[in-house]
Amino acid sequence: MSVHPLTPLSNPEIEAAVSVVKTQAGLDESAWFETITLDEPSKAELVAFSGGSPTPRRAYVCCYEPSSNRTLRGRVDLDGGTLLNWDHVPGAQARIVGDEFAMGDVLVKADPRFAEACALRGITDLDTVLVETWGAGHFGIPEEDGERLAFCHCWVINDAGDNRYGRPIANLHPIVDLRRRVVVRIEDYGVVDLPPDTAAIRPTENLRTDIKPLEIIQRDGPSFEVDGYAVKWQNWNIRVGYNYREGLVLHEIGYEDGGRVRPIMHRASMAEMVVPYGDPSPGNFRRNAFDTGEYGIGGALDSLKLGCDCLGHIHYFDVCSHDWHGVPQVIENAICMHEEDFGLLWKHTDVQTGKMRAVRSRRLVISAIATIGNYVYGFYWYFYQDGTIGVEIKATGIPFPSAIALNETSEYGTIIAPGIESHVHQHAFSFRFDMSVDGPNNSVAEVEFEAMPVGPSNPHGNGIRTVDRTLEREQDAAREMNMASARYWKVFNPNQTNAYGASTAYKLAPGANALPLLDPSAPVAKRGGFMFKHFWATAFAENELYPSGWFPNQDAGTDGLPVWIEQNRSIKNTDVVAWYTLNFHHLPRPEDWPVQPVVYANFHWMPEGFFDQNPSLDVPPNDQVNG
Ligand code: NI
């Protein structure tokens, strides 16, 4: 049987793609591999596959060639062993890959100017220093244009050896040319003493002794079925996917209802994120991280540990990543799937008879965790028995620390430990949902509530109406939340109705959110324009996958959502993509040091008239389930 066309690339497929590019793309020996990942089949190809036609396996490959300072990309036909296309992308800088991080650390430590700057700070053993190469961004500085630059932050690894970010070196920022492999200059804005404390994060003494075992036992196994990457659970049908950039991707999400699977989303992912920091000082204004587009979430996924990251009966999916030579690397247990008890699903007690039914909620959790330098992001997708889909970010790890003199106060952040400040920053995530509510053609509406004025038809002033407005074009659909009108958005199928004549729909129910605190002229605001609207809807286009474009590294903001919607395409009864921006501000607290308790940020998609009644009425009470 042929492999499903949405199955992530295997190690042999990565090797085959590398071999084709090395022999057919005409690159020289300096070239390295930014991305080797599945080139996903088109919707037409998927339809053909479901009709029994074989679908070609293809790889998307992107390379960087330092000798010519070119980023090139194309697609490989894995069955035929040929290059289908191969193009130079003018002006684009490939992502900064893990091997470049390592290279930057070595280059900087070998530079005598850096050793001198460290000596001024009393640091003589450079083996204890961590140098991190961050993308330099785009600030309109002419001599930086077209160069492949990284801006470095430096730390001394703490005495306990368990916190590489425990002792920040303030004001010391090497600039590295990653193409020529040289240190361009060392920016030094003055010596600040190293923080005095060790900031250990894995203490072994004085641990709590009053915590008893809590084990999740599923004596008959889990309630899900897995066939390769296809998952069935409680009427849900989901296909798990992966790529090097976004990490966890979900495909073909549908709900079985009346004997058939009703599609809801064709593809869902966290497509981009950026973390702009609020310290405008010369050493820190560049600090913002597009973790997806500048570095890649998929290559940074953790190998998860049963009993630590995940509790219960877990099904793990391994994924295949690669290094910059194109050598495949399996990340074992990269994607975790399990069931969780989630409290009450619904309950009713008849007061007269005392008869009661309470049904417990079970949810399917599909998740992955990425460690990106100091920070850790968990990406959690929840499927509930009532048709709700939940999306949650869990942010943990070490808040980015900077050293500050012991007698100073923090202007743009908080003192979180002796001699350590951590600056206010924002986390902005852009989720992409290629929608397919009951079929390929959908429309989008904004729903608002309004309190009616007192008048003859509303004499007591309690009247509330909802206004349901179809958003016709892309520019109508770039929207912000509004607490006064409890605004939300829904994607509906204008060609399908429920029992009451309404279009079947899924509603995007926002949770807590924020707006960016950036001047619109700020370079990072231009590169991350998606941040400024909570909701976007676009007409599907195969190339429009990433809301800051394919190549945000050092880009001026030339691609992405704000650019695409200039076309102002119709989003009515067509193939629609919905985008949700989840923003939160983070003013670090002392309680976030030396490692931050998880911060949760989430939102939901809920059926709204998709079903004719509560679809979880058939969930049995727990005493029947547990026997
Ligand atoms: Ni944060």
XYZ file of C-alpha atoms and ligand atoms in Angstrom:
628
model
C 0.000 0.000 0.000
C 1.293 3.424 -0.836
C 2.086 5.828 1.964
C -0.533 8.505 2.615
C 0.533 11.688 0.799
C 0.364 13.800 3.991
C 2.746 11.501 5.866
C 5.838 13.465 6.950
C 9.117 12.665 5.194
C 11.031 9.600 6.362
C 14.791 9.453 6.816
C 15.339 7.645 3.468
C 13.173 10.265 1.734
C 15.261 13.068 3.248
C 18.417 11.287 2.068
C 16.945 10.876 -1.418
C 15.985 14.565 -1.601
C 19.473 15.607 -0.513
C 21.038 13.378 -3.123
C 18.871 14.851 -5.898
C 19.665 18.426 -4.880
C 23.388 17.729 -4.529
C 23.592 16.182 -7.987
C 21.079 18.281 -9.923
C 20.790 21.764 -8.383
C 24.222 23.035 -9.400
C 25.147 24.274 -5.940
C 28.769 24.545 -4.901
C 30.341 22.911 -1.872
C 29.641 25.828 0.453
C 25.868 25.241 0.238
C 23.927 23.894 3.177
C 20.363 22.763 3.775
C 17.913 25.095 5.494
C 14.841 22.909 5.085
C 14.045 19.462 3.788
C 10.421 18.704 4.455
C 7.266 17.301 2.906
C 5.975 19.238 -0.061
C 2.354 18.751 0.789
C 0.010 17.467 -1.892
C -2.500 19.874 -3.364
C -6.173 19.526 -2.519
C -6.810 18.125 -6.003
C -4.128 15.499 -5.437
C -5.683 14.527 -2.109
C -9.066 14.118 -3.748
C -7.441 11.948 -6.414
C -5.708 9.907 -3.723
C -8.971 9.251 -1.908
C -10.314 8.024 -5.247
C -7.501 5.495 -5.440
C -4.959 7.329 -7.591
C -1.365 7.187 -6.434
C -0.025 10.557 -5.373
C 3.575 11.536 -6.011
C 5.808 12.040 -2.964
C 7.658 15.330 -3.090
C 10.097 17.157 -0.857
C 10.416 20.904 -0.416
C 14.087 21.799 -0.140
C 15.634 25.162 0.659
C 19.382 25.766 0.599
C 21.711 28.627 1.321
C 24.879 29.050 -0.713
C 27.324 31.288 1.165
C 29.754 31.719 -1.733
C 27.073 33.488 -3.787
C 24.959 34.706 -0.834
C 21.921 33.123 -2.426
C 18.899 31.383 -0.939
C 17.524 28.795 -3.340
C 14.614 26.462 -3.121
C 12.649 23.956 -5.101
C 10.795 20.701 -5.098
C 12.074 17.194 -5.539
C 10.054 14.374 -7.100
C 10.994 11.553 -4.751
C 9.546 8.794 -6.923
C 11.347 9.907 -10.066
C 14.480 11.208 -8.344
C 14.344 14.494 -10.207
C 14.312 18.169 -9.414
C 10.922 19.586 -10.422
C 11.983 23.196 -10.070
C 14.824 25.115 -8.477
C 14.849 28.872 -8.014
C 16.944 31.606 -6.525
C 14.820 33.795 -4.240
C 16.276 37.280 -4.696
C 16.891 39.209 -1.493
C 15.859 36.324 0.778
C 17.987 35.150 3.688
C 17.423 31.544 4.735
C 16.498 30.819 8.323
C 19.249 30.670 10.924
C 19.699 26.969 11.623
C 20.997 25.240 14.750
C 24.403 24.584 13.217
C 24.858 28.313 12.603
C 24.149 28.945 16.288
C 26.954 26.556 17.138
C 29.234 28.154 14.538
C 28.554 31.645 15.900
C 29.521 30.535 19.399
C 32.850 29.140 18.137
C 33.630 32.185 15.944
C 32.984 34.684 18.704
C 34.985 32.824 21.331
C 37.970 32.625 18.967
C 37.993 36.393 18.501
C 40.608 38.151 20.677
C 38.388 41.268 20.946
C 35.743 39.161 22.610
C 38.263 37.595 24.993
C 39.408 41.119 25.908
C 35.853 42.299 26.544
C 35.255 39.249 28.720
C 38.508 39.848 30.640
C 37.275 43.374 31.450
C 34.378 41.618 33.180
C 36.589 39.187 35.047
C 35.681 36.272 32.776
C 38.768 34.337 31.737
C 37.425 30.856 31.014
C 35.489 31.193 27.754
C 34.337 27.572 28.037
C 31.876 28.849 30.628
C 30.450 31.415 28.203
C 27.397 30.890 26.012
C 27.123 33.037 22.883
C 23.790 32.967 21.085
C 23.458 34.223 17.523
C 20.091 35.875 16.981
C 18.858 37.146 13.641
C 19.923 40.791 13.292
C 16.511 41.859 11.999
C 16.047 44.662 9.512
C 16.560 48.209 10.708
C 17.252 50.011 7.436
C 20.978 50.235 8.154
C 22.556 50.447 4.658
C 25.747 48.495 5.408
C 23.672 45.601 6.748
C 21.572 45.279 3.603
C 22.104 41.981 1.841
C 24.514 40.664 4.475
C 23.781 37.574 6.526
C 24.145 38.930 10.040
C 23.560 37.717 13.547
C 23.452 39.769 16.713
C 24.711 37.936 19.780
C 23.706 37.777 23.423
C 26.101 36.280 25.955
C 25.887 34.535 29.308
C 28.126 32.798 31.809
C 26.864 29.320 32.648
C 25.998 29.185 36.327
C 28.157 27.454 38.949
C 25.730 24.560 39.267
C 26.119 23.965 35.521
C 22.369 23.656 35.081
C 21.489 27.125 33.841
C 23.214 28.379 30.717
C 21.321 31.663 31.045
C 21.852 32.059 34.795
C 24.405 34.856 34.661
C 23.874 37.294 31.795
C 26.772 39.386 30.509
C 25.323 42.849 30.065
C 26.056 45.166 27.153
C 28.303 42.780 25.210
C 26.987 42.048 21.721
C 29.198 40.576 19.011
C 27.910 41.000 15.452
C 28.693 37.975 13.308
C 28.679 37.665 9.531
C 27.356 34.141 9.158
C 28.179 34.031 5.463
C 31.844 34.980 5.659
C 32.140 33.361 9.074
C 33.747 36.382 10.700
C 33.024 38.549 13.701
C 32.203 41.947 12.207
C 32.532 43.893 15.436
C 32.011 43.652 19.165
C 29.471 46.125 20.493
C 30.296 46.927 24.109
C 28.129 49.437 25.974
C 29.951 49.223 29.290
C 30.822 46.765 32.032
C 28.161 45.648 34.514
C 29.065 43.166 37.245
C 27.905 39.619 36.725
C 24.900 38.733 38.887
C 26.067 37.261 42.185
C 23.744 34.267 42.514
C 24.016 30.860 40.944
C 20.362 30.560 39.793
C 20.225 26.792 40.034
C 17.134 25.294 38.447
C 17.510 21.650 39.449
C 17.912 21.659 43.205
C 18.498 18.261 44.821
C 18.100 19.275 48.459
C 15.083 20.327 50.479
C 12.618 18.918 47.963
C 9.028 18.554 49.142
C 8.286 15.255 50.855
C 4.505 15.552 51.139
C 3.538 14.722 47.556
C 2.008 11.259 47.039
C 1.976 9.311 43.752
C -0.699 10.153 41.199
C -0.882 7.690 38.336
C -3.155 7.625 35.320
C -4.133 4.050 34.529
C -6.131 3.027 31.464
C -6.462 -0.668 32.083
C -8.110 -1.362 28.709
C -5.856 0.997 26.784
C -6.763 4.290 25.183
C -10.012 5.018 23.322
C -8.228 6.218 20.191
C -7.224 4.251 17.111
C -4.074 5.101 15.211
C -3.221 4.021 11.685
C 0.113 5.547 10.740
C -0.571 9.241 11.236
C -4.372 8.941 11.025
C -6.233 9.164 14.320
C -9.821 8.331 15.232
C -11.213 9.240 18.622
C -14.782 9.846 19.811
C -16.105 10.756 16.358
C -13.040 12.877 15.621
C -10.921 12.099 12.576
C -7.550 13.824 12.532
C -4.350 13.349 10.590
C -1.159 14.253 12.432
C 1.546 15.945 10.388
C 4.888 17.608 10.842
C 7.196 19.946 9.055
C 10.571 21.379 9.854
C 9.265 24.908 10.209
C 5.929 24.802 12.027
C 6.508 21.550 13.885
C 3.141 19.977 14.655
C 0.588 20.335 11.864
C -2.900 18.838 11.841
C -4.635 17.837 8.626
C -8.106 16.780 7.597
C -9.895 17.451 10.881
C -13.435 16.146 10.720
C -16.216 14.849 12.922
C -18.188 11.697 12.224
C -21.874 12.455 12.352
C -24.687 10.263 11.072
C -22.313 7.760 9.548
C -20.131 10.170 7.587
C -17.150 12.317 8.403
C -18.002 16.004 8.129
C -14.902 18.080 7.372
C -14.111 21.115 9.548
C -10.512 22.086 8.825
C -8.282 21.010 5.992
C -5.094 22.078 7.769
C -4.283 23.770 11.081
C -0.973 24.997 12.457
C 0.832 27.650 14.453
C 2.297 29.345 11.397
C 4.453 32.147 12.859
C 5.298 33.798 16.121
C 7.306 36.768 17.249
C 8.493 37.971 20.632
C 9.391 41.674 20.549
C 11.205 42.954 23.665
C 10.636 46.414 25.050
C 14.116 47.665 25.914
C 15.131 50.308 23.333
C 18.800 50.504 24.414
C 21.531 50.065 21.779
C 22.304 46.523 22.843
C 18.720 45.367 22.996
C 16.521 47.084 20.419
C 17.174 44.217 17.996
C 15.870 41.625 20.378
C 12.817 40.032 18.837
C 12.483 36.444 17.791
C 10.415 35.058 14.939
C 10.890 31.564 16.293
C 9.089 29.863 13.408
C 10.293 31.849 10.413
C 13.774 32.854 11.629
C 14.753 29.626 13.392
C 12.144 26.877 12.936
C 9.976 25.200 15.537
C 9.987 21.755 13.908
C 13.728 21.278 14.189
C 13.620 22.335 17.849
C 11.047 19.830 19.111
C 11.906 17.974 22.317
C 11.965 14.213 22.682
C 9.192 13.867 25.236
C 9.478 11.734 28.360
C 6.649 9.571 29.610
C 5.639 10.475 33.143
C 7.332 13.890 32.903
C 6.012 15.722 29.863
C 3.016 13.431 29.503
C 0.974 11.303 31.878
C -1.271 8.366 30.990
C -1.372 6.036 28.030
C 0.611 7.927 25.422
C 0.953 7.388 21.710
C 4.112 9.079 20.494
C 4.898 10.045 16.922
C 8.562 10.243 15.933
C 9.515 12.813 13.307
C 12.483 13.179 10.951
C 14.457 16.378 11.115
C 17.907 17.053 9.647
C 21.096 19.026 10.160
C 22.545 21.582 7.739
C 24.466 18.912 5.840
C 21.105 17.319 5.101
C 21.813 14.361 7.370
C 18.483 13.079 8.726
C 17.918 13.107 12.466
C 15.017 11.323 14.076
C 13.378 13.184 16.948
C 11.873 10.349 18.954
C 8.611 10.982 20.799
C 8.323 14.445 19.250
C 4.528 14.492 19.150
C 2.487 13.246 22.085
C -1.108 12.079 21.954
C -3.178 10.979 24.902
C -6.554 11.303 26.609
C -7.255 13.474 29.610
C -10.127 13.617 32.030
C -11.374 17.190 31.830
C -13.876 17.436 34.626
C -17.545 17.802 33.910
C -18.922 17.643 30.366
C -22.568 18.241 31.301
C -24.985 17.590 34.143
C -28.656 17.786 34.939
C -30.517 16.994 38.149
C -34.298 16.745 38.187
C -35.118 18.402 41.475
C -38.529 16.699 41.768
C -37.364 13.141 41.214
C -33.776 13.570 42.284
C -32.669 11.787 39.116
C -29.336 13.034 37.971
C -26.966 12.499 35.102
C -23.470 13.880 35.163
C -21.152 13.068 32.293
C -17.432 13.516 32.525
C -15.524 15.225 29.777
C -12.671 13.440 28.103
C -10.397 15.267 25.717
C -7.835 14.102 23.213
C -4.583 16.032 23.502
C -2.104 16.237 20.640
C 0.953 18.248 21.555
C 4.583 19.040 20.944
C 7.107 21.061 22.917
C 9.884 23.154 21.399
C 12.959 24.357 23.260
C 14.301 27.477 21.611
C 17.280 28.769 23.526
C 16.166 29.941 26.949
C 12.481 29.556 26.221
C 10.152 26.578 25.994
C 6.854 26.577 24.134
C 4.263 23.827 24.348
C 1.712 23.640 21.547
C -1.453 21.819 22.613
C -4.453 20.891 20.511
C -7.522 19.620 22.337
C -10.463 17.755 20.872
C -13.583 17.550 23.028
C -16.592 15.234 22.880
C -18.958 18.169 22.237
C -17.244 19.121 18.984
C -15.076 21.875 20.473
C -11.455 22.270 19.380
C -9.121 23.970 21.842
C -5.735 25.492 21.082
C -3.330 26.306 23.861
C 0.174 27.659 24.225
C 2.146 26.759 27.322
C 5.068 29.137 27.752
C 7.812 28.169 30.172
C 11.603 28.009 30.365
C 13.865 30.816 31.463
C 12.732 34.429 30.985
C 15.382 36.291 29.022
C 17.648 37.776 31.722
C 19.897 40.825 31.502
C 22.444 41.924 34.071
C 21.920 45.214 35.888
C 23.986 46.964 38.561
C 22.839 46.009 42.053
C 21.849 49.579 42.933
C 19.871 50.283 39.765
C 16.165 50.010 39.064
C 14.774 48.484 35.905
C 13.205 50.987 33.500
C 11.820 48.522 30.948
C 11.314 45.452 33.075
C 11.510 43.957 36.526
C 14.324 43.089 38.902
C 13.752 39.352 39.182
C 16.906 38.359 41.098
C 19.949 40.148 42.532
C 21.665 41.901 39.616
C 19.194 40.507 37.058
C 16.444 42.326 35.238
C 14.104 40.862 32.675
C 12.483 43.147 30.139
C 8.827 43.454 29.292
C 8.039 41.673 26.067
C 5.146 40.402 24.047
C 4.438 36.975 22.653
C 2.436 36.980 19.419
C 1.362 33.738 17.770
C -0.340 33.458 14.405
C -2.462 30.375 13.848
C -3.502 29.415 10.350
C -6.699 27.465 9.723
C -7.409 26.273 6.220
C -11.133 25.820 6.748
C -13.450 23.255 5.200
C -16.636 23.472 7.272
C -18.910 20.861 5.678
C -17.076 21.222 2.393
C -14.445 23.227 0.536
C -16.392 26.472 0.079
C -16.967 28.603 3.148
C -17.810 32.172 4.088
C -16.872 34.279 7.094
C -19.040 36.358 9.402
C -18.490 38.704 12.305
C -21.003 38.487 15.116
C -21.562 41.339 17.587
C -23.985 41.936 20.403
C -25.725 45.227 20.894
C -27.841 46.576 23.714
C -31.005 48.075 22.237
C -31.989 51.605 23.190
C -35.119 52.030 25.271
C -38.162 52.584 23.073
C -41.658 51.318 22.418
C -40.406 47.811 21.571
C -37.860 47.801 24.403
C -39.534 49.697 27.251
C -37.427 48.183 30.037
C -34.056 48.492 28.304
C -33.189 44.814 28.491
C -33.248 44.181 24.733
C -30.122 42.561 23.286
C -29.695 41.833 19.609
C -26.933 40.182 17.683
C -25.699 41.522 14.396
C -24.343 38.830 12.092
C -22.434 40.421 9.225
C -20.828 38.474 6.383
C -17.319 39.704 5.656
C -17.175 39.978 1.897
C -13.547 40.671 1.148
C -10.136 40.253 2.734
C -9.856 43.883 3.821
C -13.226 43.689 5.612
C -11.911 40.701 7.533
C -8.792 42.170 9.201
C -10.361 42.633 12.619
C -9.657 43.321 16.271
C -11.481 42.030 19.300
C -14.009 44.342 20.925
C -15.009 43.750 24.517
C -17.959 46.175 24.280
C -19.687 44.119 21.586
C -18.324 40.676 22.593
C -17.235 40.349 18.967
C -16.401 36.980 17.508
C -16.042 35.402 14.106
C -17.413 32.312 12.507
C -16.702 30.349 9.389
C -19.829 28.929 7.834
C -20.900 26.915 4.863
C -23.462 28.939 2.883
C -24.397 25.777 0.997
C -25.307 23.620 4.018
C -28.009 24.257 6.567
C -28.860 22.694 9.895
C -32.336 21.595 10.992
C -33.304 25.209 11.654
C -32.302 26.597 8.284
C -29.116 28.256 9.497
C -25.760 27.723 7.784
C -23.608 25.150 9.541
C -20.738 26.963 11.222
C -17.730 26.869 13.500
C -17.145 29.868 15.721
C -13.737 31.170 16.714
C -14.136 31.982 20.394
C -11.245 34.245 21.458
C -9.857 34.043 24.965
C -7.630 36.585 26.660
C -5.698 38.606 24.114
C -3.815 41.873 23.726
C -2.663 44.257 21.031
C 0.975 44.941 20.259
C 2.587 47.827 22.139
C 4.730 48.885 19.243
C 4.915 52.026 17.202
C 3.547 51.048 13.777
C 6.746 52.420 12.239
C 8.911 50.024 14.269
C 10.821 47.636 11.999
C 9.557 44.632 13.956
C 5.991 45.892 13.519
C 6.481 45.894 9.758
C 7.944 42.390 9.769
C 5.244 41.084 12.102
C 2.259 42.976 10.736
C 0.011 40.026 11.550
C 0.211 41.053 15.223
C -1.968 44.128 14.743
C -5.192 42.246 13.975
C -6.651 39.385 15.964
C -8.536 37.917 13.048
C -7.763 37.722 9.362
C -9.455 35.789 6.594
C -7.918 35.247 3.194
C -8.802 33.417 0.018
C -6.783 30.211 -0.119
C -3.540 30.496 -2.079
C -1.034 27.672 -2.115
C 1.965 29.904 -1.357
C 0.366 31.875 1.475
C 1.345 29.699 4.388
C 3.325 31.981 6.690
C 1.931 35.344 7.860
C 5.353 37.049 7.791
C 6.232 35.395 4.502
C 8.560 32.539 3.663
C 11.742 34.413 4.588
C 11.290 36.794 7.522
C 14.981 36.582 8.476
C 16.354 40.129 7.921
C 13.345 40.916 5.763
C 11.943 44.473 5.752
C 8.348 43.234 5.901
C 7.854 42.610 2.192
C 5.617 39.559 2.497
C 2.826 38.200 4.648
C -0.763 38.875 5.632
C -0.807 42.696 5.318
C 0.734 42.387 1.836
C -1.578 39.601 0.648
C -4.785 41.361 1.604
C -3.890 44.259 -0.668
C -5.412 41.995 -3.337
C -8.699 42.248 -1.417
C -9.953 38.966 -2.814
C -13.484 37.769 -2.205
C -13.805 35.453 0.785
C -17.436 34.612 0.094
C -18.434 31.026 -0.661
C -14.906 30.089 -1.579
C -11.890 28.265 -0.171
C -11.209 30.350 2.948
C -8.244 30.502 5.326
C -8.884 31.972 8.787
C -6.015 33.343 10.876
C -6.050 34.080 14.578
C -3.433 36.124 16.388
C -2.934 35.290 20.046
C -0.990 38.026 21.834
C 0.043 38.289 25.432
C 2.268 40.717 27.265
C 4.806 39.419 29.689
C 6.282 41.529 32.430
C 8.519 38.964 34.134
C 8.074 38.442 37.862
C 10.551 37.302 40.477
C 8.402 34.166 40.578
C 9.425 33.491 36.960
C 13.055 33.043 38.027
C 15.107 30.935 37.618
C 12.510 29.038 35.609
C 9.036 30.223 34.768
C 5.902 28.359 35.829
C 3.827 27.691 32.713
C 1.875 30.655 31.365
C -1.237 29.513 29.500
C -2.794 31.273 26.525
C -5.645 29.747 24.594
C -8.726 30.008 22.427
C -11.357 27.681 20.994
C -13.242 26.748 17.887
C -16.788 25.762 18.805
C -19.534 24.297 16.657
C -22.281 26.893 16.216
C -25.265 25.346 14.518
C -22.948 22.722 13.044
C -24.967 20.127 14.953
C -28.721 20.161 15.557
C -28.339 19.490 19.272
C -25.707 18.719 21.902
C -23.572 16.139 20.087
C -22.328 14.673 23.368
C -25.748 13.525 24.592
C -24.644 9.967 23.815
C -21.608 10.054 26.117
C -22.316 7.509 28.865
C -22.025 8.390 32.552
C -18.666 7.570 34.052
C -19.877 4.674 36.228
C -20.869 2.865 33.030
C -17.525 3.690 31.395
C -15.452 2.542 34.348
C -17.717 -0.411 35.136
Ni 7.656 35.700 28.131
